[in-house]
PDB file of C-alpha atoms in Angstrom:
ATOM      1  CA  MET B   1      -5.613   9.569  14.745  1.00 80.00           C
ATOM      2  CA  ASN B   2      -1.916   9.317  13.980  1.00 94.00           C
ATOM      3  CA  GLN B   3      -0.553   5.772  13.892  1.00 97.00           C
ATOM      4  CA  ARG B   4       2.774   4.511  12.563  1.00 97.00           C
ATOM      5  CA  VAL B   5       2.681   2.047   9.688  1.00 98.00           C
ATOM      6  CA  LEU B   6       5.547   0.167   8.026  1.00 96.00           C
ATOM      7  CA  ASP B   7       5.646  -1.209   4.523  1.00 94.00           C
ATOM      8  CA  ILE B   8       7.645  -4.395   4.298  1.00 94.00           C
ATOM      9  CA  SER B   9       8.892  -6.534   1.415  1.00 93.00           C
ATOM     10  CA  ALA B  10      11.404  -9.344   1.001  1.00 91.00           C
ATOM     11  CA  TYR B  11      14.131  -6.657   1.031  1.00 89.00           C
ATOM     12  CA  GLN B  12      13.841  -6.273   4.813  1.00 89.00           C
ATOM     13  CA  GLY B  13      14.731  -9.936   5.392  1.00 85.00           C
ATOM     14  CA  GLU B  14      13.836 -11.367   8.781  1.00 91.00           C
ATOM     15  CA  VAL B  15      11.442  -9.163  10.726  1.00 94.00           C
ATOM     16  CA  ASP B  16      10.635  -9.491  14.424  1.00 96.00           C
ATOM     17  CA  PHE B  17       6.978  -8.494  14.243  1.00 96.00           C
ATOM     18  CA  HIS B  18       6.433  -8.787  17.987  1.00 97.00           C
ATOM     19  CA  ARG B  19       9.326  -6.383  18.553  1.00 96.00           C
ATOM     20  CA  ILE B  20       8.012  -3.789  16.123  1.00 96.00           C
ATOM     21  CA  LYS B  21       4.600  -4.059  17.791  1.00 96.00           C
ATOM     22  CA  GLN B  22       6.257  -3.364  21.144  1.00 95.00           C
ATOM     23  CA  ASP B  23       7.947  -0.323  19.603  1.00 94.00           C
ATOM     24  CA  GLY B  24       4.557   1.189  18.904  1.00 95.00           C
ATOM     25  CA  ILE B  25       4.003   0.216  15.282  1.00 97.00           C
ATOM     26  CA  TRP B  26       0.257  -0.023  14.641  1.00 97.00           C
ATOM     27  CA  GLY B  27       0.192  -1.741  11.280  1.00 98.00           C
ATOM     28  CA  VAL B  28       2.129  -3.112   8.329  1.00 98.00           C
ATOM     29  CA  MET B  29       1.566  -2.942   4.587  1.00 98.00           C
ATOM     30  CA  LEU B  30       3.104  -6.075   3.095  1.00 98.00           C
ATOM     31  CA  LYS B  31       4.294  -6.368  -0.473  1.00 98.00           C
ATOM     32  CA  ALA B  32       2.336  -9.199  -2.038  1.00 98.00           C
ATOM     33  CA  THR B  33       2.756  -9.013  -5.799  1.00 98.00           C
ATOM     34  CA  GLU B  34       4.287  -7.176  -8.751  1.00 98.00           C
ATOM     35  CA  GLY B  35       3.276  -7.157 -12.390  1.00 98.00           C
ATOM     36  CA  GLU B  36       1.233 -10.133 -13.599  1.00 98.00           C
ATOM     37  CA  ARG B  37       3.368 -12.997 -12.263  1.00 97.00           C
ATOM     38  CA  TYR B  38       5.593 -12.049  -9.320  1.00 98.00           C
ATOM     39  CA  LEU B  39       4.549 -13.164  -5.837  1.00 98.00           C
ATOM     40  CA  SER B  40       6.822 -11.917  -3.059  1.00 97.00           C
ATOM     41  CA  PRO B  41       8.548 -14.912  -1.452  1.00 97.00           C
ATOM     42  CA  ALA B  42       8.204 -13.187   1.925  1.00 97.00           C
ATOM     43  CA  PHE B  43       4.496 -12.394   1.739  1.00 97.00           C
ATOM     44  CA  GLU B  44       3.034 -15.531   3.297  1.00 97.00           C
ATOM     45  CA  LYS B  45       5.552 -15.688   6.144  1.00 97.00           C
ATOM     46  CA  ASN B  46       5.283 -11.966   6.863  1.00 97.00           C
ATOM     47  CA  TYR B  47       1.497 -12.147   6.824  1.00 98.00           C
ATOM     48  CA  GLN B  48       1.352 -15.047   9.287  1.00 97.00           C
ATOM     49  CA  GLN B  49       3.869 -13.485  11.663  1.00 97.00           C
ATOM     50  CA  ALA B  50       2.265 -10.047  11.524  1.00 97.00           C
ATOM     51  CA  LYS B  51      -1.132 -11.528  12.377  1.00 97.00           C
ATOM     52  CA  GLN B  52       0.394 -13.510  15.243  1.00 98.00           C
ATOM     53  CA  ALA B  53       1.838 -10.255  16.589  1.00 98.00           C
ATOM     54  CA  GLU B  54      -1.677  -8.744  16.415  1.00 97.00           C
ATOM     55  CA  LEU B  55      -0.673  -5.951  14.066  1.00 98.00           C
ATOM     56  CA  GLU B  56      -3.108  -4.404  11.618  1.00 97.00           C
ATOM     57  CA  VAL B  57      -2.252  -5.833   8.197  1.00 97.00           C
ATOM     58  CA  GLY B  58      -2.725  -4.631   4.625  1.00 98.00           C
ATOM     59  CA  ALA B  59      -1.057  -5.519   1.343  1.00 98.00           C
ATOM     60  CA  TYR B  60       0.275  -3.735  -1.714  1.00 98.00           C
ATOM     61  CA  HIS B  61       0.983  -4.446  -5.359  1.00 98.00           C
ATOM     62  CA  TYR B  62       3.790  -2.859  -7.377  1.00 98.00           C
ATOM     63  CA  LEU B  63       2.143  -1.858 -10.640  1.00 98.00           C
ATOM     64  CA  ARG B  64       3.952  -2.368 -13.942  1.00 98.00           C
ATOM     65  CA  ALA B  65       0.989  -1.723 -16.225  1.00 98.00           C
ATOM     66  CA  SER B  66       1.119   0.855 -18.990  1.00 96.00           C
ATOM     67  CA  THR B  67      -2.414   0.178 -20.300  1.00 97.00           C
ATOM     68  CA  VAL B  68      -5.850  -0.259 -18.750  1.00 98.00           C
ATOM     69  CA  PRO B  69      -6.139  -3.961 -19.713  1.00 98.00           C
ATOM     70  CA  GLU B  70      -2.743  -4.628 -18.140  1.00 98.00           C
ATOM     71  CA  ALA B  71      -3.865  -2.836 -14.966  1.00 98.00           C
ATOM     72  CA  VAL B  72      -6.984  -5.000 -14.715  1.00 98.00           C
ATOM     73  CA  ALA B  73      -4.926  -8.160 -15.270  1.00 98.00           C
ATOM     74  CA  GLU B  74      -2.472  -7.132 -12.543  1.00 98.00           C
ATOM     75  CA  ALA B  75      -5.309  -6.301 -10.152  1.00 98.00           C
ATOM     76  CA  ASN B  76      -6.853  -9.730 -10.668  1.00 98.00           C
ATOM     77  CA  PHE B  77      -3.488 -11.384 -10.074  1.00 98.00           C
ATOM     78  CA  PHE B  78      -3.078  -9.382  -6.853  1.00 98.00           C
ATOM     79  CA  LEU B  79      -6.557 -10.359  -5.710  1.00 98.00           C
ATOM     80  CA  SER B  80      -5.856 -14.034  -6.368  1.00 98.00           C
ATOM     81  CA  LYS B  81      -2.976 -13.914  -3.891  1.00 98.00           C
ATOM     82  CA  VAL B  82      -4.704 -12.007  -1.079  1.00 97.00           C
ATOM     83  CA  LYS B  83      -8.202 -13.510  -1.227  1.00 93.00           C
ATOM     84  CA  GLU B  84      -7.559 -15.968   1.616  1.00 90.00           C
ATOM     85  CA  LYS B  85      -6.108 -13.305   3.914  1.00 95.00           C
ATOM     86  CA  GLN B  86      -7.866 -11.484   6.734  1.00 94.00           C
ATOM     87  CA  LEU B  87      -6.811  -7.915   6.013  1.00 96.00           C
ATOM     88  CA  THR B  88      -7.609  -5.008   8.306  1.00 96.00           C
ATOM     89  CA  LEU B  89      -5.782  -2.304   6.324  1.00 97.00           C
ATOM     90  CA  PRO B  90      -6.306  -1.318   2.671  1.00 97.00           C
ATOM     91  CA  LEU B  91      -5.086  -2.933  -0.504  1.00 98.00           C
ATOM     92  CA  ALA B  92      -2.695  -0.447  -2.107  1.00 98.00           C
ATOM     93  CA  VAL B  93      -1.422  -0.048  -5.639  1.00 98.00           C
ATOM     94  CA  ASP B  94       2.149   1.257  -5.725  1.00 98.00           C
ATOM     95  CA  ILE B  95       2.544   3.463  -8.800  1.00 98.00           C
ATOM     96  CA  GLU B  96       6.118   4.543  -9.490  1.00 97.00           C
ATOM     97  CA  ALA B  97       7.512   2.063 -12.049  1.00 97.00           C
ATOM     98  CA  PRO B  98       9.978   3.070 -14.789  1.00 95.00           C
ATOM     99  CA  GLU B  99       7.487   1.882 -17.422  1.00 91.00           C
ATOM    100  CA  GLN B 100       5.115   4.643 -16.343  1.00 96.00           C
ATOM    101  CA  ARG B 101       7.499   7.611 -16.379  1.00 94.00           C
ATOM    102  CA  GLN B 102       6.722   8.502 -20.000  1.00 95.00           C
ATOM    103  CA  ILE B 103       2.945   8.331 -19.484  1.00 97.00           C
ATOM    104  CA  GLU B 104       1.542  11.799 -18.827  1.00 97.00           C
ATOM    105  CA  ASP B 105      -1.833  10.693 -17.421  1.00 97.00           C
ATOM    106  CA  LEU B 106      -1.914   7.546 -15.308  1.00 98.00           C
ATOM    107  CA  ALA B 107      -5.418   8.172 -14.001  1.00 98.00           C
ATOM    108  CA  PRO B 108      -7.225   5.652 -16.266  1.00 98.00           C
ATOM    109  CA  ILE B 109      -4.709   2.956 -15.331  1.00 98.00           C
ATOM    110  CA  ALA B 110      -4.930   3.691 -11.601  1.00 98.00           C
ATOM    111  CA  ALA B 111      -8.728   3.889 -11.694  1.00 98.00           C
ATOM    112  CA  ALA B 112      -9.046   0.575 -13.527  1.00 98.00           C
ATOM    113  CA  PHE B 113      -6.852  -1.149 -10.943  1.00 98.00           C
ATOM    114  CA  CYS B 114      -8.704   0.315  -7.959  1.00 98.00           C
ATOM    115  CA  ASP B 115     -12.140  -0.285  -9.480  1.00 98.00           C
ATOM    116  CA  THR B 116     -11.232  -3.955  -9.818  1.00 98.00           C
ATOM    117  CA  LEU B 117     -10.258  -4.122  -6.138  1.00 98.00           C
ATOM    118  CA  GLU B 118     -13.424  -2.355  -5.019  1.00 97.00           C
ATOM    119  CA  LYS B 119     -15.667  -4.600  -7.099  1.00 96.00           C
ATOM    120  CA  ALA B 120     -14.079  -7.543  -5.274  1.00 96.00           C
ATOM    121  CA  GLY B 121     -15.031  -6.001  -1.922  1.00 95.00           C
ATOM    122  CA  TYR B 122     -11.816  -4.352  -0.779  1.00 97.00           C
ATOM    123  CA  TYR B 123     -10.775  -0.894   0.354  1.00 97.00           C
ATOM    124  CA  ALA B 124      -8.399   0.454  -2.311  1.00 98.00           C
ATOM    125  CA  THR B 125      -5.774   3.158  -1.945  1.00 98.00           C
ATOM    126  CA  ILE B 126      -3.214   4.605  -4.348  1.00 98.00           C
ATOM    127  CA  TYR B 127       0.421   4.996  -3.303  1.00 98.00           C
ATOM    128  CA  SER B 128       2.766   7.339  -5.143  1.00 98.00           C
ATOM    129  CA  THR B 129       4.986  10.367  -4.700  1.00 98.00           C
ATOM    130  CA  VAL B 130       3.555  13.820  -4.177  1.00 98.00           C
ATOM    131  CA  ASP B 131       5.145  14.826  -7.480  1.00 98.00           C
ATOM    132  CA  TRP B 132       3.268  12.126  -9.386  1.00 98.00           C
ATOM    133  CA  PHE B 133       0.022  12.920  -7.570  1.00 98.00           C
ATOM    134  CA  LYS B 134       0.394  16.500  -8.772  1.00 98.00           C
ATOM    135  CA  THR B 135       1.121  15.495 -12.360  1.00 97.00           C
ATOM    136  CA  LYS B 136       0.414  11.961 -13.578  1.00 98.00           C
ATOM    137  CA  LEU B 137      -2.260  11.173 -10.962  1.00 98.00           C
ATOM    138  CA  SER B 138      -3.969  14.539 -10.636  1.00 98.00           C
ATOM    139  CA  ALA B 139      -7.174  13.877 -12.612  1.00 98.00           C
ATOM    140  CA  LYS B 140     -10.471  14.391 -10.808  1.00 97.00           C
ATOM    141  CA  GLN B 141     -11.553  10.839 -11.621  1.00 97.00           C
ATOM    142  CA  LEU B 142      -9.137   9.656  -8.909  1.00 98.00           C
ATOM    143  CA  ASP B 143     -10.569  11.896  -6.189  1.00 98.00           C
ATOM    144  CA  ARG B 144     -12.957   9.115  -5.133  1.00 97.00           C
ATOM    145  CA  PHE B 145     -10.021   6.937  -4.073  1.00 98.00           C
ATOM    146  CA  ASP B 146      -7.905   7.219  -0.948  1.00 98.00           C
ATOM    147  CA  ARG B 147      -4.287   8.351  -1.294  1.00 98.00           C
ATOM    148  CA  TRP B 148      -1.103   7.183   0.394  1.00 98.00           C
ATOM    149  CA  ILE B 149       1.422   9.874  -0.427  1.00 98.00           C
ATOM    150  CA  ALA B 150       5.220   9.806  -0.228  1.00 98.00           C
ATOM    151  CA  GLU B 151       7.335  12.875   0.438  1.00 98.00           C
ATOM    152  CA  GLU B 152      10.529  12.946   2.463  1.00 97.00           C
ATOM    153  CA  GLY B 153      12.518  15.727   4.084  1.00 93.00           C
ATOM    154  CA  VAL B 154       9.520  17.902   4.977  1.00 96.00           C
ATOM    155  CA  SER B 155       7.652  18.554   8.214  1.00 95.00           C
ATOM    156  CA  LYS B 156       4.356  18.539   6.339  1.00 95.00           C
ATOM    157  CA  PRO B 157       3.562  17.279   2.827  1.00 97.00           C
ATOM    158  CA  ASN B 158       3.264  19.927   0.131  1.00 96.00           C
ATOM    159  CA  PHE B 159      -0.050  18.545  -1.053  1.00 98.00           C
ATOM    160  CA  GLU B 160      -3.519  20.055  -0.814  1.00 96.00           C
ATOM    161  CA  LYS B 161      -5.823  17.147  -1.659  1.00 97.00           C
ATOM    162  CA  PRO B 162      -6.989  14.680   1.030  1.00 97.00           C
ATOM    163  CA  TYR B 163      -4.792  11.705   1.893  1.00 98.00           C
ATOM    164  CA  GLY B 164      -5.041   8.916   4.429  1.00 98.00           C
ATOM    165  CA  MET B 165      -1.377   8.002   4.884  1.00 98.00           C
ATOM    166  CA  TRP B 166       1.910   9.828   4.467  1.00 98.00           C
ATOM    167  CA  GLN B 167       5.224   8.025   3.976  1.00 98.00           C
ATOM    168  CA  TYR B 168       7.740  10.416   5.482  1.00 97.00           C
ATOM    169  CA  THR B 169      10.934   8.362   5.261  1.00 96.00           C
ATOM    170  CA  SER B 170      12.337   5.389   3.357  1.00 93.00           C
ATOM    171  CA  SER B 171      15.149   4.755   5.825  1.00 92.00           C
ATOM    172  CA  GLY B 172      13.407   4.426   9.170  1.00 91.00           C
ATOM    173  CA  LYS B 173      15.249   2.563  11.931  1.00 91.00           C
ATOM    174  CA  ILE B 174      12.962   0.216  13.840  1.00 92.00           C
ATOM    175  CA  PRO B 175      13.988  -2.345  16.491  1.00 92.00           C
ATOM    176  CA  GLY B 176      13.301  -5.781  15.043  1.00 93.00           C
ATOM    177  CA  ILE B 177      14.313  -4.888  11.479  1.00 94.00           C
ATOM    178  CA  ALA B 178      17.978  -4.872  10.501  1.00 88.00           C
ATOM    179  CA  LYS B 179      17.560  -2.770   7.347  1.00 87.00           C
ATOM    180  CA  GLY B 180      16.042   0.656   6.933  1.00 87.00           C
ATOM    181  CA  THR B 181      12.368   0.609   6.112  1.00 92.00           C
ATOM    182  CA  ASP B 182       9.641   2.896   4.857  1.00 94.00           C
ATOM    183  CA  LEU B 183       7.722   4.591   7.660  1.00 96.00           C
ATOM    184  CA  SER B 184       4.304   6.151   7.249  1.00 98.00           C
ATOM    185  CA  VAL B 185       1.724   7.768   9.470  1.00 98.00           C
ATOM    186  CA  ALA B 186      -1.924   6.764   9.083  1.00 98.00           C
ATOM    187  CA  TYR B 187      -4.528   9.432   9.767  1.00 98.00           C
ATOM    188  CA  LYS B 188      -7.576   7.182   9.404  1.00 97.00           C
ATOM    189  CA  ASP B 189      -8.772   4.286  11.533  1.00 96.00           C
ATOM    190  CA  TYR B 190      -8.623   1.949   8.559  1.00 96.00           C
ATOM    191  CA  ALA B 191      -9.229  -1.125  10.673  1.00 95.00           C
ATOM    192  CA  GLY B 192     -12.447   0.347  12.021  1.00 95.00           C
ATOM    193  CA  ILE B 193     -13.590   1.659   8.624  1.00 95.00           C
ATOM    194  CA  ILE B 194     -12.939  -1.680   6.913  1.00 95.00           C
ATOM    195  CA  GLN B 195     -14.591  -3.705   9.682  1.00 92.00           C
ATOM    196  CA  ARG B 196     -17.713  -1.540   9.771  1.00 93.00           C
ATOM    197  CA  ALA B 197     -18.051  -1.742   5.977  1.00 91.00           C
ATOM    198  CA  GLY B 198     -17.434  -5.502   5.901  1.00 89.00           C
ATOM    199  CA  LEU B 199     -14.495  -5.105   3.533  1.00 89.00           C
ATOM    200  CA  GLY B 200     -11.254  -7.059   3.288  1.00 77.00           C
ATOM    201  CA  GLN B 201     -12.802 -10.259   4.552  1.00 62.00           C
ATOM    202  CA  VAL B 202     -11.726 -13.750   3.572  1.00 52.00           C
ATOM    203  CA  ARG B 203     -13.241 -14.629   0.245  1.00 46.00           C
ATOM    204  CA  GLY B 204     -14.249 -18.250  -0.193  1.00 38.00           C
TER     205      GLY B 204
END
């Protein structure tokens, strides 16, 4: 399958989710949290409106961690903010922060974050650039996790390992959103996979 997916944060401002659904968008990945304290002020509103528009919905966290304990703390913070949501797409960790540029091997940090999500009963995926996946996130210990890769200006990603989503532009023009937005294509039926596995459900 090839389905279009948007990732949306407070930066996009007001979003007409019904309009983007009509334009053929299948799902949205909503920014929920960043670091250990930041909750996106747009997350709750965007979540409610996306569900009302009957879009598939996932969430992502912008990772600031530079150690394994920090990654676990950030993952638990992320989980605390999404636990009441009915999510049909993965939980993603966005790894591209300035704090991490000097770290040669981010695999232990990424694995600790994703392990924490999986232990809580969610489908975890790692988002980063193809360059980082080839360098800082190339360790075999990450091969058990799904990948959401980012590479622009190419007709096909220059990446040999498996991936479930590809972000091909950061300036997509979509009716219903005034500002440019990241556009990805999903190659997996995440909603079906997550439903069949009983993942991403509301946690009481």
